[in-house]
Amino acid sequence: MPKLAPELYAALSTFAGHRRILVALDFDGTLSPLVDRPEDARPTPQAAQVFEELSQQYGVRTAVVSGRNLDSLTEVYPAPRPENLIGSHGAERRVPSVSSDSPEQPDLSASQRANLKELTAKLSEVAQRYEGVSLEYKPSATVLHVRQAPSIEVADAAIIEGQQALAHLDELRLMAGKSVLEASVHSGNKGQALQWLREVLDVDALLFIGDDVTDEDGFRILNREDLGIKVGEGPTLAAHRIETPEMLPELLEFLLSMRN
């Protein structure tokens, strides 16, 4: 397995020197390898174990910042899991230390509920027309999944038709990720969620690791004290990169050794 780049070891050492840090990880494609069926995803055992050990260190806070809704996230992440969970790209928050200001479910307006109902109906029509295409339902969004489509051509056609079917709707956030098209009536993103976590957890620096296009919102808000790491290929705003989720345990173990 490839080793971490020397410059990444150096960056992790510098980051670990901050008094209070937040280590925030995406789930799918980061803590868990990507799988065809979302319900089959699980964090790699070694990564989950070291992540838990990190959370027990003085001055270290941990969080999962995912596009999944919180119910889905807790179903695929066996306990023990981080107490700080962000779901639906920031629309759902489970942060016990600030629970009074941390709604688990987004409070949608009447127009948002109407938009969600309409976009779900439109995407349902698209999904029914393509083999291997399915929907995932979230409190403020509906997701078109095309990973199980029989070909790239079918997957791309379904995504394009989904985008076209929703083009007339206002106040809608469309996010195209790896084999998914997510249509959300919630305007938040992972960057806003990370900024919120930084403030409410009162940390000096944060580390964010993610693999997908939607994680770029998180990398975008990082400052010079922070650290962003992209998993896999593709353009990114992150300063560093690892090749696969299988390299995450080594990264976390090194960070843990710097905090012991």
Coordinates of C-alpha atoms in Angstrom, one line a residue:
M1 CA 0.0 0.0 0.0
P2 CA 1.3 3.5 -0.9
K3 CA 2.8 5.5 2.0
L4 CA 1.8 9.0 2.9
A5 CA 3.7 11.7 1.1
P6 CA 6.5 13.3 3.2
E7 CA 4.9 16.7 2.9
L8 CA 1.7 15.3 4.3
Y9 CA 3.5 13.9 7.3
A10 CA 5.0 17.4 7.8
A11 CA 1.6 19.1 7.5
L12 CA 0.0 16.6 10.0
S13 CA 2.8 17.3 12.5
T14 CA 2.2 21.0 12.3
F15 CA -1.6 20.6 12.6
A16 CA -1.2 18.3 15.6
G17 CA 0.7 21.0 17.4
H18 CA -2.4 23.2 17.9
R19 CA -3.9 23.0 21.3
R20 CA -7.6 22.3 20.4
I21 CA -8.3 20.6 17.1
L22 CA -11.3 19.2 15.2
V23 CA -10.8 16.2 13.0
A24 CA -13.8 16.0 10.6
L25 CA -14.3 13.2 8.1
D26 CA -16.7 12.6 5.2
F27 CA -18.2 9.1 5.3
D28 CA -18.8 7.5 1.9
G29 CA -15.5 7.3 -0.1
T30 CA -13.5 8.4 3.0
L31 CA -14.3 6.5 6.2
S32 CA -16.0 3.8 4.0
P33 CA -15.0 2.7 0.5
L34 CA -17.6 3.4 -2.1
V35 CA -20.1 0.6 -2.7
D36 CA -22.9 0.0 -5.2
R37 CA -25.6 0.0 -2.5
P38 CA -25.5 2.8 0.0
E39 CA -26.9 0.6 2.7
D40 CA -23.9 -1.8 2.4
A41 CA -21.3 0.9 3.3
R42 CA -19.4 0.5 6.5
P43 CA -16.3 2.3 7.9
T44 CA -13.1 0.3 7.6
P45 CA -12.6 -1.2 11.1
Q46 CA -9.1 0.1 11.5
A47 CA -10.1 3.7 10.6
A48 CA -13.1 3.6 12.9
Q49 CA -11.0 2.3 15.8
V50 CA -8.3 5.0 15.4
F51 CA -10.9 7.7 14.9
E52 CA -12.5 6.6 18.2
E53 CA -9.1 6.7 19.9
L54 CA -8.5 10.2 18.6
S55 CA -11.7 11.3 20.1
Q56 CA -10.5 10.3 23.6
Q57 CA -7.4 12.5 23.4
Y58 CA -7.3 15.8 25.3
G59 CA -8.0 18.7 23.1
V60 CA -9.3 16.6 20.1
R61 CA -12.8 16.8 18.9
T62 CA -14.1 14.5 16.1
A63 CA -17.0 14.7 13.7
V64 CA -18.5 13.0 10.7
V65 CA -19.7 15.5 8.1
S66 CA -21.7 13.6 5.5
G67 CA -24.2 14.0 2.7
R68 CA -26.2 11.1 4.2
N69 CA -29.1 11.9 6.4
L70 CA -28.5 11.1 10.1
D71 CA -30.7 8.0 10.2
S72 CA -28.8 6.5 7.3
L73 CA -25.5 7.5 8.8
T74 CA -26.2 5.9 12.1
E75 CA -27.4 2.7 10.4
V76 CA -24.2 2.2 8.5
Y77 CA -21.8 3.4 11.2
P78 CA -21.8 0.8 14.1
A79 CA -21.1 2.2 17.6
P80 CA -18.9 3.6 18.9
R81 CA -19.2 6.5 16.5
P82 CA -18.3 10.2 16.9
E83 CA -20.8 12.1 19.1
N84 CA -20.7 15.0 16.6
L85 CA -22.6 14.1 13.4
I86 CA -23.5 16.4 10.5
G87 CA -25.9 14.9 8.0
S88 CA -27.5 16.0 4.7
H89 CA -24.6 18.4 3.9
G90 CA -25.3 20.4 7.1
A91 CA -29.1 20.4 7.1
E92 CA -29.1 17.9 10.1
R93 CA -26.8 18.3 13.1
R94 CA -26.3 16.1 16.2
V95 CA -23.9 17.9 18.5
P96 CA -24.7 17.0 22.1
S97 CA -22.7 19.8 23.7
V98 CA -24.8 22.5 21.9
S99 CA -28.0 20.5 21.5
S100 CA -30.3 23.4 22.1
D101 CA -28.9 25.1 19.0
S102 CA -28.4 21.9 17.0
P103 CA -31.6 20.8 15.3
E104 CA -31.5 17.2 14.1
Q105 CA -34.1 17.9 11.4
P106 CA -34.3 21.0 9.2
D107 CA -37.2 23.3 9.7
L108 CA -38.7 23.7 6.2
S109 CA -41.0 26.5 5.2
A110 CA -44.3 25.8 3.3
S111 CA -42.7 26.7 0.0
Q112 CA -39.7 24.4 0.7
R113 CA -42.0 21.5 1.5
A114 CA -43.9 22.1 -1.7
N115 CA -40.6 22.2 -3.7
L116 CA -39.4 19.0 -2.1
K117 CA -42.7 17.2 -2.9
E118 CA -42.5 18.4 -6.6
L119 CA -38.8 17.6 -7.1
T120 CA -39.3 14.1 -5.6
A121 CA -42.1 13.4 -8.0
K122 CA -40.0 14.6 -10.9
L123 CA -37.0 12.5 -9.9
S124 CA -39.2 9.5 -9.3
E125 CA -40.4 9.7 -12.9
V126 CA -36.8 9.7 -14.1
A127 CA -35.8 6.8 -11.9
Q128 CA -38.7 4.7 -13.3
R129 CA -37.4 5.1 -16.8
Y130 CA -33.9 3.8 -16.2
E131 CA -32.7 0.4 -15.2
G132 CA -30.6 0.3 -12.0
V133 CA -31.5 3.9 -11.0
S134 CA -33.0 4.5 -7.6
L135 CA -34.0 7.3 -5.1
E136 CA -32.8 8.1 -1.6
Y137 CA -35.1 10.3 0.5
K138 CA -33.7 12.9 3.0
P139 CA -35.6 15.4 5.2
S140 CA -34.7 18.3 2.9
A141 CA -33.6 16.5 -0.3
T142 CA -34.0 13.6 -2.7
V143 CA -31.1 11.9 -4.3
L144 CA -31.0 10.1 -7.7
H145 CA -28.5 7.2 -7.5
V146 CA -27.1 5.8 -10.7
R147 CA -24.2 3.6 -9.5
Q148 CA -26.1 0.4 -10.3
A149 CA -27.1 1.5 -13.8
P150 CA -26.0 -1.1 -16.4
S151 CA -23.7 1.3 -18.2
I152 CA -22.1 4.8 -18.0
E153 CA -24.3 5.9 -20.8
V154 CA -27.4 5.0 -18.9
A155 CA -26.1 6.6 -15.7
D156 CA -25.2 9.8 -17.5
A157 CA -28.5 10.0 -19.4
A158 CA -30.5 9.6 -16.1
I159 CA -28.4 12.4 -14.4
I160 CA -28.9 14.7 -17.4
E161 CA -32.7 14.1 -17.5
G162 CA -32.9 14.6 -13.8
Q163 CA -31.2 18.0 -14.1
Q164 CA -33.5 19.0 -17.0
A165 CA -36.6 17.9 -15.1
L166 CA -35.8 20.2 -12.2
A167 CA -34.5 23.2 -14.2
H168 CA -37.8 25.1 -13.7
L169 CA -37.8 25.0 -9.9
D170 CA -36.5 28.0 -8.0
E171 CA -34.6 28.0 -4.7
L172 CA -33.2 24.5 -5.4
R173 CA -29.7 23.3 -4.8
L174 CA -28.5 20.7 -7.3
M175 CA -25.3 18.8 -6.3
A176 CA -23.8 16.3 -8.8
G177 CA -21.5 13.9 -7.0
K178 CA -20.0 10.5 -7.7
S179 CA -22.9 8.6 -9.4
V180 CA -25.5 10.8 -7.7
L181 CA -27.6 13.8 -8.3
E182 CA -28.9 15.4 -5.1
A183 CA -31.7 18.0 -5.2
S184 CA -32.1 19.9 -2.0
V185 CA -34.3 22.7 -0.8
H186 CA -31.8 23.4 2.0
S187 CA -29.2 26.0 1.0
G188 CA -26.5 24.9 3.4
N189 CA -23.3 23.0 2.6
K190 CA -20.4 21.2 4.3
G191 CA -18.4 24.4 4.4
Q192 CA -21.0 26.2 6.4
A193 CA -21.3 23.2 8.6
L194 CA -17.6 23.1 9.3
Q195 CA -17.5 26.8 10.1
W196 CA -20.3 26.3 12.6
L197 CA -18.5 23.3 14.2
R198 CA -15.4 25.4 14.4
E199 CA -17.2 28.0 16.4
V200 CA -19.4 25.9 18.7
L201 CA -16.6 23.4 19.5
D202 CA -14.2 26.3 20.0
V203 CA -11.2 24.8 18.2
D204 CA -8.0 26.4 17.0
A205 CA -7.7 24.4 13.8
L206 CA -9.6 21.8 11.8
L207 CA -8.7 18.9 9.6
F208 CA -11.2 17.9 6.9
I209 CA -10.9 14.9 4.7
G210 CA -13.3 14.1 1.9
D211 CA -13.5 12.6 -1.6
D212 CA -16.4 14.0 -3.5
V213 CA -17.3 17.2 -5.3
T214 CA -19.6 18.3 -2.4
D215 CA -16.5 18.2 -0.1
E216 CA -15.0 21.1 -2.0
D217 CA -17.3 23.4 -0.1
G218 CA -15.5 22.2 3.0
F219 CA -12.0 22.7 1.6
R220 CA -13.0 26.2 0.4
I221 CA -13.4 27.5 4.0
L222 CA -10.2 26.3 5.4
N223 CA -7.6 28.8 6.6
R224 CA -3.9 28.7 7.0
E225 CA -4.1 26.9 10.4
D226 CA -6.3 24.2 8.9
L227 CA -5.6 21.1 6.8
G228 CA -7.6 19.7 3.9
I229 CA -7.0 16.3 2.4
K230 CA -8.7 14.9 -0.7
V231 CA -9.2 11.2 -1.1
G232 CA -8.7 10.0 -4.7
E233 CA -8.4 11.7 -8.0
G234 CA -9.9 14.8 -9.5
P235 CA -9.4 18.6 -9.1
T236 CA -9.5 19.9 -5.6
L237 CA -9.0 22.9 -3.4
A238 CA -7.4 20.6 -0.7
A239 CA -3.7 21.1 -0.2
H240 CA -3.0 17.4 0.2
R241 CA -4.2 14.1 -1.2
I242 CA -4.3 10.4 -0.4
E243 CA -5.1 7.8 -3.0
T244 CA -7.7 5.6 -1.4
P245 CA -9.8 5.2 1.8
E246 CA -7.5 2.4 2.7
M247 CA -4.7 4.9 3.4
L248 CA -6.9 6.7 6.0
P249 CA -5.9 4.5 9.0
E250 CA -2.2 5.3 8.6
L251 CA -3.0 9.0 8.4
L252 CA -5.1 8.9 11.6
E253 CA -2.6 6.7 13.4
F254 CA 0.2 9.2 12.7
L255 CA -2.0 12.1 13.9
L256 CA -2.8 10.0 17.0
S257 CA 0.9 9.5 17.7
M258 CA 1.5 13.2 17.5
R259 CA -1.1 13.8 20.2
N260 CA 0.0 11.1 22.6

